[in-house]
mmCIF file of C-alpha atoms in Angstrom:
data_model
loop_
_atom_site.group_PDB
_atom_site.id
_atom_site.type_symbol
_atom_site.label_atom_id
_atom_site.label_comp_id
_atom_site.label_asym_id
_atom_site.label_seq_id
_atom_site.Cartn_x
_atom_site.Cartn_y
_atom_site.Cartn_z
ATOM 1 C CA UNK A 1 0.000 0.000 0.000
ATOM 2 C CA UNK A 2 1.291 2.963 -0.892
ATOM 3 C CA UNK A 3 1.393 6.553 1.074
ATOM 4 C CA UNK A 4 0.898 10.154 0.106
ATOM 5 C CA UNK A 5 3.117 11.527 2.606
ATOM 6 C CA UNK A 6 4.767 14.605 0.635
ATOM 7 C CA UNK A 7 1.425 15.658 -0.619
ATOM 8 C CA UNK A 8 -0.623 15.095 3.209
ATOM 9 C CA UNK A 9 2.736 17.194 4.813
ATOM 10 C CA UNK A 10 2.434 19.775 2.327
ATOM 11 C CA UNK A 11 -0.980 20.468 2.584
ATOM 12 C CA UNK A 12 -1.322 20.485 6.258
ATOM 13 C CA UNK A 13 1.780 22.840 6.451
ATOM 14 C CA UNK A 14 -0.329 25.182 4.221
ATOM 15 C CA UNK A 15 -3.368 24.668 6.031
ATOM 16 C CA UNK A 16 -1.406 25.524 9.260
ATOM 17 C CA UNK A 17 0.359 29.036 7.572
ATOM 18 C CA UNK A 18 3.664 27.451 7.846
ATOM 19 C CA UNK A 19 6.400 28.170 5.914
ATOM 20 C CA UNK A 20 8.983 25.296 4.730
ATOM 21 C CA UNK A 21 11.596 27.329 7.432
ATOM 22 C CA UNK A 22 9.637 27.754 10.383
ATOM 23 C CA UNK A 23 8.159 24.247 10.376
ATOM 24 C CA UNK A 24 11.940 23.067 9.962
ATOM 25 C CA UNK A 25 12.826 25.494 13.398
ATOM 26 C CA UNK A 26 9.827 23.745 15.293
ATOM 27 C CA UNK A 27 10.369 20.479 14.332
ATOM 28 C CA UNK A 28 14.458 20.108 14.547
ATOM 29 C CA UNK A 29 14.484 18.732 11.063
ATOM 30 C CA UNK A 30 16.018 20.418 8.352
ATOM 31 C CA UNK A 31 14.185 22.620 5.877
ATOM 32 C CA UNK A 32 15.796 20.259 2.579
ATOM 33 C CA UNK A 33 14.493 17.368 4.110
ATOM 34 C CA UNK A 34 11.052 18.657 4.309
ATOM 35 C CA UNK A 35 11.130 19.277 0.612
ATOM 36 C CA UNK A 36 12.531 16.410 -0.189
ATOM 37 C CA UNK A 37 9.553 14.909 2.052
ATOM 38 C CA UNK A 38 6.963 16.748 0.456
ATOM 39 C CA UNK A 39 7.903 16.497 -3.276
ATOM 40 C CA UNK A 40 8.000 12.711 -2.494
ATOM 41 C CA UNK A 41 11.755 12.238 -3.118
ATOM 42 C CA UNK A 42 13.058 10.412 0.118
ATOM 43 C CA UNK A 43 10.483 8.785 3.472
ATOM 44 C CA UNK A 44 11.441 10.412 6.169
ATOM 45 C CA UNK A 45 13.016 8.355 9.046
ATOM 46 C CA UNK A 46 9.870 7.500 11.817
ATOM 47 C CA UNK A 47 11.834 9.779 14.373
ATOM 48 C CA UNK A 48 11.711 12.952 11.702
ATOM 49 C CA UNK A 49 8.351 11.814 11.121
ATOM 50 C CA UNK A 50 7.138 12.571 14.600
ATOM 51 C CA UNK A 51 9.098 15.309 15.001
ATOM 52 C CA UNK A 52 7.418 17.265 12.159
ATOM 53 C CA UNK A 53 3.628 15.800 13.035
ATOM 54 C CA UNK A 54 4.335 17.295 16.443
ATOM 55 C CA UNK A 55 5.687 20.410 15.044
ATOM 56 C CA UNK A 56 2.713 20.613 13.318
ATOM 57 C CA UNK A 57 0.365 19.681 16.324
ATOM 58 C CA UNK A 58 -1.062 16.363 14.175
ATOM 59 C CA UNK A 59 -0.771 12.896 15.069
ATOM 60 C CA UNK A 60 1.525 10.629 12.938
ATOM 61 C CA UNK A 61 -1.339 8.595 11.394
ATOM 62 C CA UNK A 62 -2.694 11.786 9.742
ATOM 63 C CA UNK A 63 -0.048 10.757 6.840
ATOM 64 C CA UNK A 64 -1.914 7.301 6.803
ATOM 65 C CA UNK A 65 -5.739 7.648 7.380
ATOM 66 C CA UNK A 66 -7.131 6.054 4.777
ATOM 67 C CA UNK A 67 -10.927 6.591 5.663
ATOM 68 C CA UNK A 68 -13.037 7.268 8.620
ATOM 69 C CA UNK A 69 -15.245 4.177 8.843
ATOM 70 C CA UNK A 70 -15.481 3.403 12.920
ATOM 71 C CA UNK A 71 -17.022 -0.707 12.290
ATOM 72 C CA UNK A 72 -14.029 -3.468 12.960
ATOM 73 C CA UNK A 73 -11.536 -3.252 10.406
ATOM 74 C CA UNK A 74 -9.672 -6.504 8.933
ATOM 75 C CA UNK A 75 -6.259 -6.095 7.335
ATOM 76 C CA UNK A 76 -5.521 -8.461 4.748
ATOM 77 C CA UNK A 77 -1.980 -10.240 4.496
ATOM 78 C CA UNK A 78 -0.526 -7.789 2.219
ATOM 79 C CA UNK A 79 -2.612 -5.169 2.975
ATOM 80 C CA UNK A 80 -0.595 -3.748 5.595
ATOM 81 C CA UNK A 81 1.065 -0.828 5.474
ATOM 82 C CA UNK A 82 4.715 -0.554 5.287
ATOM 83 C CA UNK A 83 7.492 2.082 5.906
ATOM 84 C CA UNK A 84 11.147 2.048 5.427
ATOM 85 C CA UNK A 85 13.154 4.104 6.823
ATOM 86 C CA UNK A 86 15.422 6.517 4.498
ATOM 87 C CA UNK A 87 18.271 4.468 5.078
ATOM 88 C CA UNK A 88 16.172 1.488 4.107
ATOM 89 C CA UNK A 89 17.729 -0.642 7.451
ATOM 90 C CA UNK A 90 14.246 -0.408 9.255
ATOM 91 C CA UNK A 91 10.810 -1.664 7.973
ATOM 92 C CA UNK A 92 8.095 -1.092 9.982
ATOM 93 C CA UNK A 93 4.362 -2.609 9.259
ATOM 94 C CA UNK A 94 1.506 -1.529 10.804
ATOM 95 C CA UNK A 95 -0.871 -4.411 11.640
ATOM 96 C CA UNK A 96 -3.889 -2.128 12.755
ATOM 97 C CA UNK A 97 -5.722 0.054 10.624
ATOM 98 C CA UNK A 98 -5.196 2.924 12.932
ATOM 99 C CA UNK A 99 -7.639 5.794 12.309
ATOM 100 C CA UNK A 100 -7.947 9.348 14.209
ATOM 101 C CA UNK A 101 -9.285 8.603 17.762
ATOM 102 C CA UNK A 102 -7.342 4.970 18.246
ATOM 103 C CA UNK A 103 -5.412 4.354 21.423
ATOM 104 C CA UNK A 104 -3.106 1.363 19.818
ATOM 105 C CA UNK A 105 -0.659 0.393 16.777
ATOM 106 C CA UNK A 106 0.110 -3.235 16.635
ATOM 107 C CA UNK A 107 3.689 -3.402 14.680
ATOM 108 C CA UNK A 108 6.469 -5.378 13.274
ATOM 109 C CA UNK A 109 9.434 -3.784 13.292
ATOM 110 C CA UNK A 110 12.520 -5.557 11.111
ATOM 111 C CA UNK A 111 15.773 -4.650 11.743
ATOM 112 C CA UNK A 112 18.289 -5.112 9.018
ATOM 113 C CA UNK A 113 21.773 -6.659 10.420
ATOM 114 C CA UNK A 114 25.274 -5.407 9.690
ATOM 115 C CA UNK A 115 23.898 -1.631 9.447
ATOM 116 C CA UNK A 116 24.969 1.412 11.833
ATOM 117 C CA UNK A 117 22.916 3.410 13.203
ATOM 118 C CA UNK A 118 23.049 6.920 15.081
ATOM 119 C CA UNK A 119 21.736 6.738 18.817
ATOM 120 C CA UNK A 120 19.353 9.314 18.232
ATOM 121 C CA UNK A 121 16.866 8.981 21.231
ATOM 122 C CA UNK A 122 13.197 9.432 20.924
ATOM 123 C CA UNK A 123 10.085 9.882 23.460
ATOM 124 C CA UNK A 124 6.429 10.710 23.192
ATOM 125 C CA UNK A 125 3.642 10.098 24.857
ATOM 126 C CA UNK A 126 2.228 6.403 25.714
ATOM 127 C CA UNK A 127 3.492 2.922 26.352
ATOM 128 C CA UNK A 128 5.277 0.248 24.234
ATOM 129 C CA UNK A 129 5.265 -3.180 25.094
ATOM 130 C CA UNK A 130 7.946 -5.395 22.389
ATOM 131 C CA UNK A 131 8.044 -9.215 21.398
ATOM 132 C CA UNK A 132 11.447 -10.571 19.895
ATOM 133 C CA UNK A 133 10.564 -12.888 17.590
ATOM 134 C CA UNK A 134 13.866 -13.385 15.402
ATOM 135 C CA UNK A 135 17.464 -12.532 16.019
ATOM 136 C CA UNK A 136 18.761 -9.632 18.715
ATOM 137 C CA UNK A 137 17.583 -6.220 19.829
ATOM 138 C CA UNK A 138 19.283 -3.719 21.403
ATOM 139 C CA UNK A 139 16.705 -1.221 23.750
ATOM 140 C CA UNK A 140 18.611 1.834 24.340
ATOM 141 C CA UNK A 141 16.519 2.654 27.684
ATOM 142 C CA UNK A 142 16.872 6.266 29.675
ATOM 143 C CA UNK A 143 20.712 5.802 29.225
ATOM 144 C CA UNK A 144 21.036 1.662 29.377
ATOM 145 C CA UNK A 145 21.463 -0.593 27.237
ATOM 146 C CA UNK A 146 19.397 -3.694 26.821
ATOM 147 C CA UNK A 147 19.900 -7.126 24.656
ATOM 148 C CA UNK A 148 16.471 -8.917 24.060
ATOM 149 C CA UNK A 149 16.554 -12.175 22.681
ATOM 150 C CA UNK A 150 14.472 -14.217 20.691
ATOM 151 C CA UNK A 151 10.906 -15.151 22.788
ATOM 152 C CA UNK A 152 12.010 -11.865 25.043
ATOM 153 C CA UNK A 153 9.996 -8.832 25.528
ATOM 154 C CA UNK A 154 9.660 -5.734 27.212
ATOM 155 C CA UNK A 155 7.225 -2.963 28.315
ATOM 156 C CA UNK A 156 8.077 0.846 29.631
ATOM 157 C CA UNK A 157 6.952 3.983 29.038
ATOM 158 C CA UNK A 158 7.627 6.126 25.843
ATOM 159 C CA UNK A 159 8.355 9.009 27.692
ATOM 160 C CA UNK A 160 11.231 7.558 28.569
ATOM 161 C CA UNK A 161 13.825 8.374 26.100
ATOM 162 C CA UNK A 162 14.269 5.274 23.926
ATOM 163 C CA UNK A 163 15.900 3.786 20.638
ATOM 164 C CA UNK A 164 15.861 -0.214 18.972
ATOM 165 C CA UNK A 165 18.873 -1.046 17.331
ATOM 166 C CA UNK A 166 20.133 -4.248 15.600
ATOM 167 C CA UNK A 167 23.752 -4.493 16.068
ATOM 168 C CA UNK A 168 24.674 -7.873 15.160
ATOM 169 C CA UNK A 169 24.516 -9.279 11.299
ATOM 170 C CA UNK A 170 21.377 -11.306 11.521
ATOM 171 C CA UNK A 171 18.001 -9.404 10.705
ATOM 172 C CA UNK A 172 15.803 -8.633 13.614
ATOM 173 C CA UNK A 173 11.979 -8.885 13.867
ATOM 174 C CA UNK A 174 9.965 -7.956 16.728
ATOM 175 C CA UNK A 175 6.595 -7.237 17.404
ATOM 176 C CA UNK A 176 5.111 -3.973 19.190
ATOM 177 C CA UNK A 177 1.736 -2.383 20.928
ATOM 178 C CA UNK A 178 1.879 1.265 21.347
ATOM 179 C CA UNK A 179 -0.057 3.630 22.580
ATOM 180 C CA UNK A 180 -1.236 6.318 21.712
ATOM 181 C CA UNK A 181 -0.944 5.825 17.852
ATOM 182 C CA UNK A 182 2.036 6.367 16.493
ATOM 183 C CA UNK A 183 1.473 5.641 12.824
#
């Protein structure tokens, strides 16, 4: 499934009276990302993502609401939607239909092996509660360090300042609840 993400930033930066600049000094990303962002030319990692959502007082699944229908919702085996991250060493599918007014985002995250990655730290709002289900995790945790291994998982708080990293060479996959909706 594929997402409109340039063209739902650009418009909502409009709609809010923001300028390419100032949403770049709210948000902490750069203004040629953004344009790169909204003229579709890169995905924006789920970090910058957040930042500029925030930035632009939105929730991150207003770049993936797909309708407003509030009956149960079924996703289909390759239905679900999918982001990479810009450096393509993250996937991240979203098994919930998440729609405005949701409290949780079922995901798999897969972690490519043999990558490095910055130690950027993120927080927000909510809980996260992770499920290894292949290969090794690194939590970066409020300053520790934490290896989860496959059939290990872990729950804290997402205001806690947090990062998941793969560090060894095999591929990663784990599976995670959050709350509030993050995608």
């Amino acid at each position: 499934m594929e997402f409109a993400i340039g063209s739902r930033l650009k418009e909502l930066r409009k709609t809010k009276g923001m300028s390419i600049s100032e949403l770049a000094e709210r948000s902490g990303v750069s203004t040629g990302l953004i344009s790169q962002i909204e003229r579709d030319l890169v995905v924006p990692s789920v970090v910058n993502l957040y930042r500029v959502a925030r930035a632009l007082d939105a929730d991150v699944n207003y770049f993936f609401e797909t309708g407003n229908s509030r009956e149960a919702r079924i996703t289909r085996r390759g239905d679900h939607k999918r982001m990479i991250t810009e450096q393509g060493h993250g996937i991240y599918e979203l098994f919930t239909s998440s729609r405005q007014g949701d409290i949780l985002d079922l995901i798999r995250v897969t972690l490519k092996g043999g990558e490095s990655y910055s130690r950027e730290m993120v927080t927000h709002e909510g809980e996260e509660c992770g499920f290894v289900l292949k290969g090794t995790l690194t939590l970066l945790l409020d300053g520790k360090e934490y290896r989860l291994y496959e059939g290990d998982s872990v729950y804290f708080r997402s205001t806690i300042p947090h990062k998941y990293l793969n560090t060894d060479k095999e591929d990663c996959v784990s599976v995670w609840a959050m709350t509030p909706t993050f995608f």
